[in-house]
Short mmCIF file of C-alpha atoms in Angstrom, two decimals:
data_model
loop_
_atom_site.label_atom_id
_atom_site.label_comp_id
_atom_site.label_asym_id
_atom_site.label_seq_id
_atom_site.Cartn_x
_atom_site.Cartn_y
_atom_site.Cartn_z
CA MET A 1 -33.56 -4.98 -13.42
CA SER A 2 -31.74 -1.87 -14.48
CA SER A 3 -30.37 -0.81 -18.09
CA GLU A 4 -26.99 -2.39 -16.74
CA ASN A 5 -28.00 -5.38 -16.15
CA ALA A 6 -30.39 -5.78 -19.44
CA ASP A 7 -28.54 -8.48 -20.87
CA ALA A 8 -27.19 -10.14 -18.08
CA GLY A 9 -29.50 -12.99 -18.47
CA ARG A 10 -29.08 -13.47 -22.34
CA GLU A 11 -26.62 -16.30 -23.77
CA PRO A 12 -23.39 -14.69 -24.70
CA ASP A 13 -23.54 -14.02 -28.58
CA ALA A 14 -20.04 -12.94 -30.59
CA GLY A 15 -21.75 -11.56 -33.31
CA ARG A 16 -23.62 -9.21 -31.06
CA GLU A 17 -22.28 -6.85 -27.95
CA PRO A 18 -23.97 -5.13 -25.59
CA GLU A 19 -25.62 -1.14 -25.20
CA GLU A 20 -22.28 0.87 -24.98
CA SER A 21 -24.12 3.14 -22.67
CA SER A 22 -25.29 0.04 -20.35
CA VAL A 23 -21.15 -0.70 -20.27
CA TRP A 24 -18.76 1.06 -17.92
CA ASP A 25 -15.11 0.80 -19.51
CA VAL A 26 -13.42 0.85 -16.62
CA VAL A 27 -14.77 -0.75 -12.72
CA VAL A 28 -12.02 -0.25 -9.89
CA VAL A 29 -13.35 -2.43 -6.80
CA GLY A 30 -12.08 -0.74 -3.37
CA ALA A 31 -12.03 3.21 -2.72
CA GLY A 32 -8.77 2.69 -0.60
CA PRO A 33 -5.39 4.79 -2.39
CA ALA A 34 -5.00 2.02 -4.79
CA GLY A 35 -8.32 2.30 -6.18
CA ALA A 36 -9.03 5.73 -5.74
CA SER A 37 -6.02 6.17 -7.75
CA ALA A 38 -6.93 3.98 -10.39
CA ALA A 39 -9.97 5.22 -10.51
CA TYR A 40 -8.92 8.83 -11.01
CA ALA A 41 -6.33 7.37 -13.81
CA ALA A 42 -9.25 5.89 -16.12
CA ALA A 43 -11.56 9.20 -15.89
CA VAL A 44 -8.57 11.93 -16.58
CA ALA A 45 -8.05 9.73 -19.40
CA GLY A 46 -11.76 10.54 -21.05
CA ARG A 47 -13.37 6.90 -19.82
CA ARG A 48 -16.65 6.21 -18.01
CA VAL A 49 -15.39 4.86 -14.57
CA LEU A 50 -17.22 3.95 -12.00
CA LEU A 51 -15.74 3.08 -8.47
CA LEU A 52 -17.15 0.31 -6.00
CA GLU A 53 -17.03 0.20 -2.01
CA LYS A 54 -18.49 -1.81 0.01
CA ALA A 55 -17.33 0.82 3.34
CA GLU A 56 -19.31 4.28 3.25
CA LEU A 57 -17.08 6.69 3.37
CA PRO A 58 -14.99 8.20 5.11
CA ARG A 59 -14.58 4.68 7.22
CA TYR A 60 -11.52 3.91 9.97
CA LYS A 61 -8.28 2.37 8.48
CA THR A 62 -5.75 0.21 10.53
CA CYS A 63 -2.50 2.32 9.18
CA GLY A 64 0.43 4.44 10.72
CA GLY A 65 -0.19 6.99 7.95
CA GLY A 66 3.10 8.31 6.91
CA ILE A 67 3.40 9.74 3.59
CA ILE A 68 7.17 9.40 2.07
CA GLY A 69 7.98 11.05 -0.98
CA PHE A 70 6.97 8.71 -3.49
CA SER A 71 3.10 8.73 -1.87
CA ARG A 72 3.45 12.52 -2.23
CA ASP A 73 4.89 12.23 -6.20
CA ALA A 74 1.83 10.00 -7.32
CA LEU A 75 -0.51 12.11 -6.06
CA PRO A 76 -3.00 13.86 -8.57
CA PRO A 77 -1.67 17.55 -9.07
CA GLY A 78 -2.91 19.82 -6.69
CA PHE A 79 -3.81 17.94 -3.96
CA GLU A 80 -3.66 19.15 -0.67
CA LEU A 81 -2.92 16.69 1.79
CA PRO A 82 -4.61 17.21 4.83
CA LEU A 83 -1.55 16.77 7.12
CA LYS A 84 -1.48 16.03 11.11
CA ASP A 85 2.22 16.89 11.35
CA ARG A 86 5.66 17.52 9.42
CA ILE A 87 8.15 15.11 10.81
CA HIS A 88 11.84 16.71 11.25
CA ALA A 89 13.16 14.24 13.58
CA VAL A 90 13.56 9.98 14.16
CA THR A 91 14.27 8.16 17.76
CA PHE A 92 15.48 4.93 16.94
CA SER A 93 15.68 2.40 19.86
CA LEU A 94 16.82 -1.21 20.33
CA ASN A 95 13.52 -3.13 21.81
CA GLY A 96 13.41 0.31 24.20
CA LYS A 97 17.78 0.24 24.66
CA LEU A 98 20.15 2.29 22.92
CA THR A 99 18.18 5.25 22.34
CA ARG A 100 19.08 8.00 19.92
CA THR A 101 17.58 10.84 18.12
CA ARG A 102 18.85 11.85 14.26
CA ARG A 103 17.47 15.29 13.05
CA SER A 104 16.75 16.83 10.18
CA ARG A 105 16.17 20.76 8.84
CA ARG A 106 14.00 19.65 6.31
CA MET A 107 10.67 17.69 6.40
CA LEU A 108 11.23 13.62 6.25
CA PHE A 109 8.04 12.74 5.96
CA GLY A 110 4.13 13.96 6.51
CA LEU A 111 1.74 12.35 9.22
CA ILE A 112 -1.97 11.86 8.00
CA ASN A 113 -5.30 10.25 8.98
CA ARG A 114 -6.38 7.75 6.40
CA PRO A 115 -10.04 8.68 6.91
CA GLU A 116 -9.66 12.32 5.88
CA PHE A 117 -7.09 11.17 3.27
CA ASP A 118 -9.16 8.01 1.86
CA ALA A 119 -11.94 10.61 1.08
CA GLY A 120 -9.96 13.35 0.06
CA LEU A 121 -8.54 11.19 -3.13
CA VAL A 122 -12.21 10.04 -4.10
CA GLU A 123 -13.58 13.22 -4.47
CA GLU A 124 -10.19 13.97 -7.14
CA ALA A 125 -11.72 10.57 -9.08
CA GLN A 126 -15.16 11.64 -8.60
CA LYS A 127 -13.74 15.19 -10.07
CA ALA A 128 -12.35 13.95 -12.80
CA GLY A 129 -15.23 12.14 -13.66
CA ALA A 130 -15.44 9.24 -12.05
CA GLU A 131 -19.11 7.91 -10.56
CA LEU A 132 -18.74 6.35 -6.95
CA ARG A 133 -21.11 3.96 -5.13
CA THR A 134 -20.62 2.94 -1.41
CA GLY A 135 -22.39 0.22 0.15
CA ALA A 136 -21.20 -1.99 -3.16
CA SER A 137 -19.91 -4.90 -1.65
CA VAL A 138 -18.83 -7.53 -4.60
CA VAL A 139 -19.16 -11.29 -4.89
CA ARG A 140 -17.67 -12.39 -7.93
CA VAL A 141 -16.46 -11.54 -10.88
CA GLU A 142 -17.51 -13.61 -14.27
CA GLN A 143 -14.91 -13.46 -17.50
CA HIS A 144 -17.66 -16.20 -18.91
CA GLY A 145 -21.14 -17.96 -18.84
CA PRO A 146 -24.78 -16.40 -18.63
CA ALA A 147 -23.96 -13.45 -17.30
CA VAL A 148 -21.56 -12.21 -19.61
CA PRO A 149 -22.91 -10.87 -23.21
CA ASP A 150 -19.39 -10.96 -24.94
CA ARG A 151 -15.69 -12.09 -24.63
CA ARG A 152 -15.61 -7.68 -24.48
CA THR A 153 -17.06 -7.94 -20.83
CA VAL A 154 -16.51 -8.90 -17.91
CA ALA A 155 -19.71 -9.12 -14.89
CA VAL A 156 -18.85 -7.14 -11.12
CA VAL A 157 -21.96 -9.04 -9.19
CA LEU A 158 -22.75 -7.31 -6.01
CA ALA A 159 -24.32 -9.10 -3.26
CA ASP A 160 -27.92 -7.25 -4.24
CA GLY A 161 -27.83 -9.69 -7.49
CA GLU A 162 -26.82 -6.05 -9.73
CA THR A 163 -24.50 -6.87 -12.27
CA VAL A 164 -22.37 -4.22 -13.49
CA LEU A 165 -20.98 -4.69 -17.23
CA ALA A 166 -17.12 -3.26 -17.99
CA ARG A 167 -14.68 -3.62 -20.80
CA ALA A 168 -12.18 -3.85 -17.51
CA VAL A 169 -12.13 -4.41 -13.93
CA VAL A 170 -9.64 -3.09 -11.52
CA GLY A 171 -9.16 -4.76 -8.37
CA ALA A 172 -8.09 -3.06 -5.41
CA ASP A 173 -10.11 -4.37 -2.17
CA GLY A 174 -7.47 -5.65 -0.50
CA SER A 175 -5.27 -8.44 0.22
CA ALA A 176 -8.49 -10.44 1.06
CA GLY A 177 -10.60 -9.57 -1.66
CA ARG A 178 -12.79 -11.30 -4.07
CA ILE A 179 -10.91 -9.73 -7.09
CA GLY A 180 -7.65 -10.96 -5.78
CA ALA A 181 -8.95 -14.67 -4.80
CA HIS A 182 -9.96 -14.13 -9.01
CA VAL A 183 -6.61 -13.33 -10.64
CA GLY A 184 -5.09 -15.95 -8.28
CA VAL A 185 -2.46 -14.05 -6.15
CA LYS A 186 -0.02 -15.79 -4.29
CA LEU A 187 1.54 -14.62 -0.74
CA ASP A 188 4.46 -15.23 0.37
CA GLN A 189 4.78 -13.28 4.06
CA VAL A 190 2.10 -12.39 6.43
CA ASP A 191 2.30 -10.31 8.52
CA LEU A 192 0.45 -8.83 11.81
CA GLY A 193 -0.06 -5.05 12.44
CA LEU A 194 -1.11 -4.22 16.09
CA GLU A 195 -2.41 -0.20 16.76
CA ALA A 196 -3.90 2.38 19.04
CA GLU A 197 -4.74 6.12 17.91
CA ILE A 198 -4.05 7.30 21.79
CA PRO A 199 -5.47 10.68 22.43
CA VAL A 200 -2.92 12.89 24.69
CA PRO A 201 -2.79 15.97 26.54
CA ALA A 202 -1.33 19.05 25.14
CA THR A 203 1.63 18.87 27.11
CA VAL A 204 2.47 15.25 25.75
CA ALA A 205 1.53 16.01 22.54
CA GLU A 206 4.28 19.07 22.19
CA ASP A 207 6.81 16.38 23.83
CA TRP A 208 6.16 14.31 20.48
CA ALA A 209 5.30 17.39 18.10
CA GLY A 210 7.50 16.99 14.80
CA ARG A 211 9.25 13.31 15.51
CA VAL A 212 8.19 9.73 15.27
CA LEU A 213 9.87 7.05 17.34
CA ILE A 214 10.46 3.75 15.98
CA ASP A 215 11.24 0.43 17.98
CA TRP A 216 13.02 -1.73 16.92
CA GLY A 217 10.84 -5.06 18.26
CA PRO A 218 12.22 -8.05 20.38
CA MET A 219 10.49 -10.62 17.94
CA PRO A 220 12.61 -11.34 14.59
CA GLY A 221 11.54 -8.96 11.85
CA SER A 222 9.82 -7.02 14.39
CA TYR A 223 9.15 -3.48 15.30
CA GLY A 224 7.08 -0.69 16.81
CA TRP A 225 6.15 2.97 15.83
CA VAL A 226 4.35 6.53 17.56
CA PHE A 227 3.79 8.71 15.27
CA PRO A 228 1.51 12.10 16.30
CA LYS A 229 -1.00 13.71 14.91
CA GLY A 230 -1.85 16.50 16.80
CA ASP A 231 -3.74 15.65 19.68
CA THR A 232 -3.31 12.22 18.97
CA LEU A 233 -0.41 9.64 19.01
CA THR A 234 -0.72 6.53 16.50
CA VAL A 235 1.13 3.82 18.71
CA GLY A 236 2.15 0.75 16.76
CA VAL A 237 3.38 -2.58 16.27
CA ILE A 238 3.93 -5.16 13.66
CA SER A 239 5.33 -8.63 13.06
CA ALA A 240 5.75 -11.70 11.58
CA ARG A 241 2.23 -13.82 12.08
CA GLY A 242 2.19 -16.97 13.94
CA ASP A 243 2.77 -15.06 17.44
CA GLY A 244 -0.31 -12.99 18.38
CA ALA A 245 0.23 -13.24 21.99
CA GLY A 246 3.87 -12.10 21.59
CA THR A 247 3.00 -9.13 19.43
CA LYS A 248 -0.06 -7.87 21.39
CA ARG A 249 2.12 -8.30 24.56
CA TYR A 250 4.73 -6.60 22.43
CA LEU A 251 2.33 -3.35 22.43
CA GLU A 252 1.44 -3.63 25.88
CA ASP A 253 4.56 -3.16 27.02
CA PHE A 254 6.29 -0.98 24.42
CA ILE A 255 3.11 1.67 25.49
CA ALA A 256 3.32 0.85 28.96
CA ARG A 257 7.40 1.91 28.23
CA LEU A 258 6.54 5.26 26.57
CA GLY A 259 4.23 6.37 29.83
CA LEU A 260 1.26 6.15 27.27
CA ALA A 261 -0.58 3.07 29.82
CA GLY A 262 -2.67 5.76 31.54
CA PHE A 263 -4.55 6.79 28.61
CA GLU A 264 -7.09 5.39 26.67
CA PRO A 265 -6.94 4.85 23.16
CA ALA A 266 -9.64 6.24 21.50
CA VAL A 267 -8.94 2.88 18.97
CA SER A 268 -7.89 -0.26 19.11
CA SER A 269 -7.27 -2.20 16.05
CA GLY A 270 -5.31 -4.51 13.93
CA HIS A 271 -4.83 -5.84 10.52
CA LEU A 272 -2.52 -8.54 8.92
CA THR A 273 -0.48 -7.41 5.73
CA ARG A 274 0.28 -9.61 3.40
CA CYS A 275 3.09 -9.65 0.32
CA ARG A 276 3.21 -10.90 -3.37
CA SER A 277 5.39 -13.92 -4.30
CA ASP A 278 7.80 -13.31 -6.84
CA ASP A 279 5.57 -15.79 -9.53
CA SER A 280 2.22 -13.56 -8.49
CA PRO A 281 0.27 -13.46 -11.22
CA LEU A 282 -1.42 -9.24 -11.23
CA SER A 283 -3.65 -9.73 -14.13
CA ARG A 284 -6.32 -12.91 -15.47
CA GLY A 285 -8.12 -11.55 -18.80
CA ARG A 286 -8.89 -8.20 -18.43
CA VAL A 287 -9.04 -8.09 -14.90
CA VAL A 288 -6.26 -6.51 -13.30
CA VAL A 289 -5.22 -5.67 -9.66
CA CYS A 290 -2.70 -3.20 -7.84
CA GLY A 291 -2.42 -2.29 -4.12
CA ASP A 292 -3.22 -4.73 -1.11
CA ALA A 293 -5.21 -6.41 -3.49
CA ALA A 294 -2.06 -7.62 -5.57
CA GLY A 295 0.58 -8.19 -2.40
CA LEU A 296 2.06 -4.83 -3.39
CA LEU A 297 4.02 -3.48 -0.31
CA GLU A 298 7.48 -3.15 0.63
CA PRO A 299 8.36 -6.14 3.11
CA TRP A 300 10.44 -4.85 5.65
CA THR A 301 9.02 -2.01 6.77
CA ARG A 302 5.54 -3.14 5.39
CA GLU A 303 4.52 0.65 4.03
CA GLY A 304 2.23 0.24 1.99
CA ILE A 305 0.50 3.67 0.75
CA SER A 306 2.93 4.92 -1.59
CA PHE A 307 3.00 1.20 -3.17
CA ALA A 308 -1.46 1.66 -3.50
CA LEU A 309 -0.86 4.84 -4.79
CA ARG A 310 1.57 4.12 -7.52
CA SER A 311 0.35 0.69 -8.63
CA GLY A 312 -3.73 2.18 -8.70
CA ARG A 313 -2.17 4.68 -11.03
CA LEU A 314 -0.55 1.91 -13.09
CA ALA A 315 -3.74 -0.11 -12.89
CA GLY A 316 -5.97 2.95 -14.21
CA GLU A 317 -3.96 3.65 -17.11
CA TRP A 318 -3.70 -0.23 -18.27
CA ALA A 319 -7.05 -0.76 -17.55
CA VAL A 320 -8.30 2.15 -20.03
CA ARG A 321 -6.07 0.47 -22.45
CA ILE A 322 -7.51 -3.06 -21.44
CA ALA A 323 -11.21 -1.74 -22.31
CA GLU A 324 -9.56 -0.50 -25.34
CA SER A 325 -8.74 -4.02 -26.72
CA ARG A 326 -10.57 -5.85 -29.67
CA ASP A 327 -9.79 -9.65 -29.05
CA ALA A 328 -8.46 -11.51 -25.87
CA VAL A 329 -4.83 -11.26 -27.86
CA ASP A 330 -4.43 -7.54 -27.25
CA ALA A 331 -6.43 -7.48 -23.63
CA ARG A 332 -3.59 -9.81 -22.74
CA ARG A 333 -1.37 -7.98 -24.40
CA GLN A 334 -1.82 -4.87 -22.36
CA ALA A 335 -2.48 -7.13 -19.08
CA LEU A 336 1.17 -8.30 -19.50
CA ASN A 337 2.48 -4.97 -20.39
CA TYR A 338 1.04 -3.45 -16.69
CA ALA A 339 2.47 -6.70 -14.81
CA PHE A 340 5.66 -5.62 -16.76
CA ALA A 341 5.97 -1.75 -15.66
CA ILE A 342 5.19 -3.50 -11.81
CA LYS A 343 7.59 -5.53 -12.30
CA ALA A 344 10.50 -3.23 -13.21
CA GLY A 345 9.72 -0.93 -11.05
CA LEU A 346 7.83 -1.32 -7.47
CA GLY A 347 9.22 -5.68 -8.12
CA VAL A 348 12.51 -4.49 -7.90
CA GLU A 349 12.24 -2.41 -4.97
CA MET A 350 9.73 -5.31 -3.34
CA GLY A 351 13.16 -7.70 -3.56
CA VAL A 352 16.08 -5.21 -1.96
CA GLY A 353 13.01 -4.81 0.35
CA ARG A 354 13.05 -9.17 0.91
CA ARG A 355 17.16 -8.91 1.21
CA MET A 356 17.17 -5.94 4.02
CA LEU A 357 14.19 -8.15 5.96
CA LYS A 358 15.87 -10.98 6.54
CA LEU A 359 18.95 -8.78 6.92
CA PHE A 360 17.00 -7.05 10.01
CA GLU A 361 15.92 -10.19 11.21
CA ARG A 362 18.66 -12.27 11.95
CA ARG A 363 20.89 -8.24 13.07
CA PRO A 364 18.69 -5.82 14.05
CA GLY A 365 21.40 -4.51 16.33
CA LEU A 366 23.84 -3.97 13.86
CA LEU A 367 21.32 -2.25 11.77
CA HIS A 368 20.33 0.19 14.53
CA ALA A 369 24.02 0.95 14.98
CA VAL A 370 24.89 2.12 11.22
CA LEU A 371 21.20 4.45 11.36
CA THR A 372 22.36 5.67 14.68
CA GLY A 373 26.70 5.76 13.96
CA PHE A 374 26.77 6.05 10.55
CA ARG A 375 26.01 9.41 9.05
CA PRO A 376 26.00 8.36 5.43
CA ALA A 377 23.07 5.32 6.64
CA TRP A 378 20.85 8.03 8.59
CA LYS A 379 21.50 10.81 4.77
CA SER A 380 20.63 7.41 2.92
CA PHE A 381 17.18 6.70 5.10
CA ALA A 382 16.81 10.79 5.34
CA GLY A 383 16.76 10.45 0.59
CA ILE A 384 14.03 7.29 0.82
CA THR A 385 11.62 8.71 2.81
CA ARG A 386 11.73 12.40 0.64
CA GLY A 387 11.79 10.21 -2.19
CA THR A 388 14.65 11.63 -3.85
CA THR A 389 16.01 7.64 -3.82
CA SER A 390 15.01 4.43 -2.67
CA LEU A 391 16.41 1.09 -0.88
CA ALA A 392 16.66 -0.17 -4.96
CA GLU A 393 18.32 3.25 -6.40
CA LEU A 394 20.61 2.93 -2.95
CA VAL A 395 21.93 -0.30 -3.71
CA ARG A 396 22.22 0.08 -7.83
CA ARG A 397 24.03 3.32 -7.66
CA HIS A 398 26.30 2.68 -5.09
CA PRO A 399 28.79 0.01 -5.62
CA LEU A 400 29.32 0.47 -1.55
CA ALA A 401 25.85 -0.42 -0.97
CA GLN A 402 26.06 -3.49 -2.61
CA ARG A 403 28.94 -4.76 -1.19
CA ALA A 404 27.73 -4.18 2.38
CA LEU A 405 24.59 -5.70 1.58
CA THR A 406 26.08 -8.83 0.16
CA ALA A 407 28.73 -8.87 2.95
CA MET A 408 26.20 -8.57 5.27
CA ASP A 409 24.24 -10.67 3.53
CA ARG A 410 26.46 -13.49 3.82
CA GLN A 411 27.42 -12.99 7.73
CA GLY A 412 23.56 -13.46 8.38
CA VAL A 413 24.04 -17.21 7.06
CA SER A 414 27.02 -17.67 8.75
CA ASP A 415 25.52 -16.41 11.90
CA GLY A 416 22.19 -18.44 11.19
CA SER A 417 24.15 -21.66 10.12
#
């Protein structure tokens, strides 16, 4: 039995604490953008941090790989993005029709491949002092019972039987992970994303360089995308879960319509994205969740990287405070402060995103017309991708946007009656 497990089999004793050297200040479960950001934030604060990842790194993740301004701003200082392309133009289409391209002199956003990006973030966390363990699968978390030596400690039990002790735990192991289940995360929107990584000849790649395509799809709330990454195009679609055959058909038709059906995908994959419900918890005792594990992503576009980076950083910072808490009351206070910080920022953005999704489901043609034909709308889109504004900020700062959203919302209700 390792020194970290020396007390794992003993009964809890309120008057005895385990050796500090056997207990990590913060254990982070999951080494994606959320987990790596949490580990970095806690390690920079000078705490002993252990980052657990069940896979070996680098590993492939189904993801478009768009890095908007909010993602860039949440990165560790000096982090160099492994960009595959810099986007200056967006082509919009409505289920393959009414195509129009809007261009910008300034870069809108960048594109990355997740294996390189995630590995770089983990490296930053390690440089800050975090320790990484790969191939470490967590089966459960215990905050009471014989594996927990005192009320200030959380036991993280691994598949190989080892028990890791921590003063605070951050769950960043995805929406279907163990930590979210322990916290009791509730989800109210589940979508299916399908994606293909398609290698293309140089002549085809040149046509897409610096430009992405966004296609508003045939099913309510669905859309497709083409993201160029050098000699490979990331082509994907997303729609509400429940019609897997229809989503697959949309992707096949989309690829054929683009003239890419003759190229063999290097990778074909799928994944489910899950958004939290408004009343879903973000913590339980000394355990907090962030990123996909907390169901944090933008409901309309299903953009998750910026939400993962921002929530991960906050989770790491508040996990440090939870680790320092001497009793359950103070630990709960710090956990509630973390939840407040999430809800006041990302929660507000999610609320506006939900409204936009409902309107998009009802009136995709109107949204397409506004984005492609109304210059202020395009400028707002560009501002969101660059990180100079957000959907929530647009609605809050501009009465016209608020009135327009309310009017569109009422029109959508009327159309649906």
